[in-house]
Amino acid sequence: MADATDIPAWIALFIGLYSLAAAVGEFRVPGTWAAMVEDLAQRPGLSFLTGVFVLSLGAAIYLVTPWRPGDWLAVAVSVVGGACVVEGLLLLAAGDRFMDFARRLMGRGSTAWAGFAALFGAAALFTALSRLQTL
């Protein structure tokens, strides 16, 4: 079992891996993210299930991350968990409006967003690996 002080680093590691994999997927097949947003916008059941999943994942991240004000990574991971909770609630309460907002936010710049996701993923991985004491 992971030490409590390492939990934020492990979560950052997996968020970084997720972010990098998603970016690679978008770079390989541009427009995939826009198609996913369209699917969510057109299928209320899928939007509801996604909201439940994102809410649950965000709650789990928030609840397992120890709150230590002096540890910026623990605070950042807690904020990410809280943001996931809010996103899940928005998908459940107003999925159609939230997806309209997501469409406008994404626009046609999915490659730029993928570049941002790749940079964020690399930074999260670097941060996580510099914190973890692995042999």
PDB file of C-alpha atoms in Angstrom:
ATOM      1  CA  MET A   1       0.000   0.000   0.000  1.00  0.00           C
ATOM      2  CA  ALA A   2       1.222   3.493  -0.811  1.00  0.00           C
ATOM      3  CA  ASP A   3       2.417   5.698   2.015  1.00  0.00           C
ATOM      4  CA  ALA A   4      -0.022   8.550   2.759  1.00  0.00           C
ATOM      5  CA  THR A   5       2.624  11.118   1.884  1.00  0.00           C
ATOM      6  CA  ASP A   6       3.032   9.551  -1.572  1.00  0.00           C
ATOM      7  CA  ILE A   7      -0.676   9.470  -2.512  1.00  0.00           C
ATOM      8  CA  PRO A   8      -0.698  12.875  -4.281  1.00  0.00           C
ATOM      9  CA  ALA A   9       2.373  11.857  -6.291  1.00  0.00           C
ATOM     10  CA  TRP A  10       0.803   8.548  -7.342  1.00  0.00           C
ATOM     11  CA  ILE A  11      -2.390  10.312  -8.388  1.00  0.00           C
ATOM     12  CA  ALA A  12      -0.337  12.887 -10.325  1.00  0.00           C
ATOM     13  CA  LEU A  13       1.527  10.020 -12.024  1.00  0.00           C
ATOM     14  CA  PHE A  14      -1.679   8.413 -13.256  1.00  0.00           C
ATOM     15  CA  ILE A  15      -3.207  11.750 -14.267  1.00  0.00           C
ATOM     16  CA  GLY A  16      -0.027  12.458 -16.237  1.00  0.00           C
ATOM     17  CA  LEU A  17      -0.177   9.067 -17.974  1.00  0.00           C
ATOM     18  CA  TYR A  18      -3.852   9.636 -18.786  1.00  0.00           C
ATOM     19  CA  SER A  19      -3.153  13.104 -20.160  1.00  0.00           C
ATOM     20  CA  LEU A  20      -0.262  11.922 -22.330  1.00  0.00           C
ATOM     21  CA  ALA A  21      -2.228   8.964 -23.701  1.00  0.00           C
ATOM     22  CA  ALA A  22      -5.212  11.180 -24.522  1.00  0.00           C
ATOM     23  CA  ALA A  23      -2.930  13.672 -26.286  1.00  0.00           C
ATOM     24  CA  VAL A  24      -1.276  10.929 -28.338  1.00  0.00           C
ATOM     25  CA  GLY A  25      -4.718   9.639 -29.326  1.00  0.00           C
ATOM     26  CA  GLU A  26      -5.795  13.088 -30.508  1.00  0.00           C
ATOM     27  CA  PHE A  27      -2.530  13.611 -32.408  1.00  0.00           C
ATOM     28  CA  ARG A  28      -2.918  10.203 -34.096  1.00  0.00           C
ATOM     29  CA  VAL A  29      -6.537  10.823 -35.140  1.00  0.00           C
ATOM     30  CA  PRO A  30      -7.303  14.563 -35.067  1.00  0.00           C
ATOM     31  CA  GLY A  31     -10.925  15.375 -34.328  1.00  0.00           C
ATOM     32  CA  THR A  32     -11.477  12.485 -31.910  1.00  0.00           C
ATOM     33  CA  TRP A  33     -12.050  14.804 -28.965  1.00  0.00           C
ATOM     34  CA  ALA A  34     -14.557  16.892 -30.919  1.00  0.00           C
ATOM     35  CA  ALA A  35     -16.400  13.707 -31.894  1.00  0.00           C
ATOM     36  CA  MET A  36     -16.547  12.629 -28.239  1.00  0.00           C
ATOM     37  CA  VAL A  37     -17.990  16.002 -27.238  1.00  0.00           C
ATOM     38  CA  GLU A  38     -20.608  15.630 -29.984  1.00  0.00           C
ATOM     39  CA  ASP A  39     -21.479  12.118 -28.762  1.00  0.00           C
ATOM     40  CA  LEU A  40     -21.972  13.403 -25.227  1.00  0.00           C
ATOM     41  CA  ALA A  41     -24.058  16.328 -26.473  1.00  0.00           C
ATOM     42  CA  GLN A  42     -26.344  14.104 -28.555  1.00  0.00           C
ATOM     43  CA  ARG A  43     -26.791  11.230 -26.086  1.00  0.00           C
ATOM     44  CA  PRO A  44     -28.253  12.255 -22.709  1.00  0.00           C
ATOM     45  CA  GLY A  45     -27.831   8.748 -21.270  1.00  0.00           C
ATOM     46  CA  LEU A  46     -24.133   8.734 -22.093  1.00  0.00           C
ATOM     47  CA  SER A  47     -23.804  12.225 -20.637  1.00  0.00           C
ATOM     48  CA  PHE A  48     -25.535  11.073 -17.429  1.00  0.00           C
ATOM     49  CA  LEU A  49     -23.301   8.008 -17.054  1.00  0.00           C
ATOM     50  CA  THR A  50     -20.225  10.118 -17.735  1.00  0.00           C
ATOM     51  CA  GLY A  51     -21.375  12.567 -15.062  1.00  0.00           C
ATOM     52  CA  VAL A  52     -21.780   9.763 -12.525  1.00  0.00           C
ATOM     53  CA  PHE A  53     -18.322   8.398 -13.385  1.00  0.00           C
ATOM     54  CA  VAL A  54     -16.569  11.781 -13.255  1.00  0.00           C
ATOM     55  CA  LEU A  55     -18.306  12.679  -9.997  1.00  0.00           C
ATOM     56  CA  SER A  56     -17.286   9.354  -8.434  1.00  0.00           C
ATOM     57  CA  LEU A  57     -13.702   9.580  -9.647  1.00  0.00           C
ATOM     58  CA  GLY A  58     -13.388  13.170  -8.439  1.00  0.00           C
ATOM     59  CA  ALA A  59     -14.825  12.281  -5.040  1.00  0.00           C
ATOM     60  CA  ALA A  60     -12.384   9.369  -4.702  1.00  0.00           C
ATOM     61  CA  ILE A  61      -9.418  11.573  -5.609  1.00  0.00           C
ATOM     62  CA  TYR A  62     -10.554  14.293  -3.222  1.00  0.00           C
ATOM     63  CA  LEU A  63     -11.228  11.922  -0.341  1.00  0.00           C
ATOM     64  CA  VAL A  64      -7.984   9.925  -0.513  1.00  0.00           C
ATOM     65  CA  THR A  65      -5.702  12.923  -0.942  1.00  0.00           C
ATOM     66  CA  PRO A  66      -4.514  14.140   2.453  1.00  0.00           C
ATOM     67  CA  TRP A  67      -4.971  17.906   2.834  1.00  0.00           C
ATOM     68  CA  ARG A  68      -1.622  19.394   3.751  1.00  0.00           C
ATOM     69  CA  PRO A  69      -1.499  23.176   3.163  1.00  0.00           C
ATOM     70  CA  GLY A  70       2.315  23.130   3.088  1.00  0.00           C
ATOM     71  CA  ASP A  71       2.383  20.535   0.289  1.00  0.00           C
ATOM     72  CA  TRP A  72       1.515  22.226  -3.000  1.00  0.00           C
ATOM     73  CA  LEU A  73       1.110  18.909  -4.854  1.00  0.00           C
ATOM     74  CA  ALA A  74      -1.418  17.614  -2.301  1.00  0.00           C
ATOM     75  CA  VAL A  75      -3.371  20.857  -2.620  1.00  0.00           C
ATOM     76  CA  ALA A  76      -3.241  20.737  -6.442  1.00  0.00           C
ATOM     77  CA  VAL A  77      -4.432  17.116  -6.550  1.00  0.00           C
ATOM     78  CA  SER A  78      -7.258  17.943  -4.120  1.00  0.00           C
ATOM     79  CA  VAL A  79      -8.282  20.838  -6.379  1.00  0.00           C
ATOM     80  CA  VAL A  80      -8.274  18.488  -9.400  1.00  0.00           C
ATOM     81  CA  GLY A  81     -10.518  16.083  -7.476  1.00  0.00           C
ATOM     82  CA  GLY A  82     -12.866  18.919  -6.540  1.00  0.00           C
ATOM     83  CA  ALA A  83     -12.940  20.149 -10.143  1.00  0.00           C
ATOM     84  CA  CYS A  84     -13.913  16.641 -11.293  1.00  0.00           C
ATOM     85  CA  VAL A  85     -16.755  16.634  -8.750  1.00  0.00           C
ATOM     86  CA  VAL A  86     -18.012  19.971 -10.112  1.00  0.00           C
ATOM     87  CA  GLU A  87     -17.723  18.726 -13.698  1.00  0.00           C
ATOM     88  CA  GLY A  88     -19.687  15.581 -12.846  1.00  0.00           C
ATOM     89  CA  LEU A  89     -22.391  17.639 -11.141  1.00  0.00           C
ATOM     90  CA  LEU A  90     -22.628  19.933 -14.169  1.00  0.00           C
ATOM     91  CA  LEU A  91     -22.961  16.958 -16.508  1.00  0.00           C
ATOM     92  CA  LEU A  92     -25.745  15.531 -14.340  1.00  0.00           C
ATOM     93  CA  ALA A  93     -27.613  18.803 -13.801  1.00  0.00           C
ATOM     94  CA  ALA A  94     -27.177  20.553 -17.149  1.00  0.00           C
ATOM     95  CA  GLY A  95     -25.369  18.212 -19.534  1.00  0.00           C
ATOM     96  CA  ASP A  96     -26.703  19.880 -22.670  1.00  0.00           C
ATOM     97  CA  ARG A  97     -25.556  23.367 -21.656  1.00  0.00           C
ATOM     98  CA  PHE A  98     -22.252  22.084 -20.337  1.00  0.00           C
ATOM     99  CA  MET A  99     -21.549  20.310 -23.627  1.00  0.00           C
ATOM    100  CA  ASP A 100     -22.445  23.468 -25.588  1.00  0.00           C
ATOM    101  CA  PHE A 101     -19.872  25.291 -23.472  1.00  0.00           C
ATOM    102  CA  ALA A 102     -17.333  22.503 -24.109  1.00  0.00           C
ATOM    103  CA  ARG A 103     -17.949  22.729 -27.867  1.00  0.00           C
ATOM    104  CA  ARG A 104     -17.318  26.475 -27.863  1.00  0.00           C
ATOM    105  CA  LEU A 105     -14.259  26.101 -25.638  1.00  0.00           C
ATOM    106  CA  MET A 106     -12.727  23.428 -27.834  1.00  0.00           C
ATOM    107  CA  GLY A 107     -13.592  25.057 -31.134  1.00  0.00           C
ATOM    108  CA  ARG A 108     -11.455  23.773 -33.948  1.00  0.00           C
ATOM    109  CA  GLY A 109      -8.270  23.864 -31.889  1.00  0.00           C
ATOM    110  CA  SER A 110      -8.246  20.258 -30.717  1.00  0.00           C
ATOM    111  CA  THR A 111      -4.597  19.909 -31.754  1.00  0.00           C
ATOM    112  CA  ALA A 112      -3.686  22.893 -29.585  1.00  0.00           C
ATOM    113  CA  TRP A 113      -5.607  21.349 -26.674  1.00  0.00           C
ATOM    114  CA  ALA A 114      -3.790  18.065 -27.296  1.00  0.00           C
ATOM    115  CA  GLY A 115      -0.475  19.925 -27.146  1.00  0.00           C
ATOM    116  CA  PHE A 116      -1.500  21.456 -23.839  1.00  0.00           C
ATOM    117  CA  ALA A 117      -2.546  18.007 -22.564  1.00  0.00           C
ATOM    118  CA  ALA A 118       0.829  16.550 -23.587  1.00  0.00           C
ATOM    119  CA  LEU A 119       2.734  19.326 -21.798  1.00  0.00           C
ATOM    120  CA  PHE A 120       0.547  18.978 -18.706  1.00  0.00           C
ATOM    121  CA  GLY A 121       0.989  15.199 -18.747  1.00  0.00           C
ATOM    122  CA  ALA A 122       4.764  15.467 -19.034  1.00  0.00           C
ATOM    123  CA  ALA A 123       4.865  17.994 -16.182  1.00  0.00           C
ATOM    124  CA  ALA A 124       2.646  15.796 -13.995  1.00  0.00           C
ATOM    125  CA  LEU A 125       4.849  12.764 -14.708  1.00  0.00           C
ATOM    126  CA  PHE A 126       8.027  14.679 -13.969  1.00  0.00           C
ATOM    127  CA  THR A 127       6.572  16.036 -10.723  1.00  0.00           C
ATOM    128  CA  ALA A 128       5.293  12.638  -9.647  1.00  0.00           C
ATOM    129  CA  LEU A 129       8.501  10.782 -10.438  1.00  0.00           C
ATOM    130  CA  SER A 130      10.615  13.391  -8.677  1.00  0.00           C
ATOM    131  CA  ARG A 131       8.486  12.900  -5.538  1.00  0.00           C
ATOM    132  CA  LEU A 132       8.264   9.116  -5.491  1.00  0.00           C
ATOM    133  CA  GLN A 133      11.014   7.091  -3.863  1.00  0.00           C
ATOM    134  CA  THR A 134      11.260   4.174  -6.273  1.00  0.00           C
ATOM    135  CA  LEU A 135      14.161   1.810  -6.609  1.00  0.00           C
TER     136      LEU A 135
END
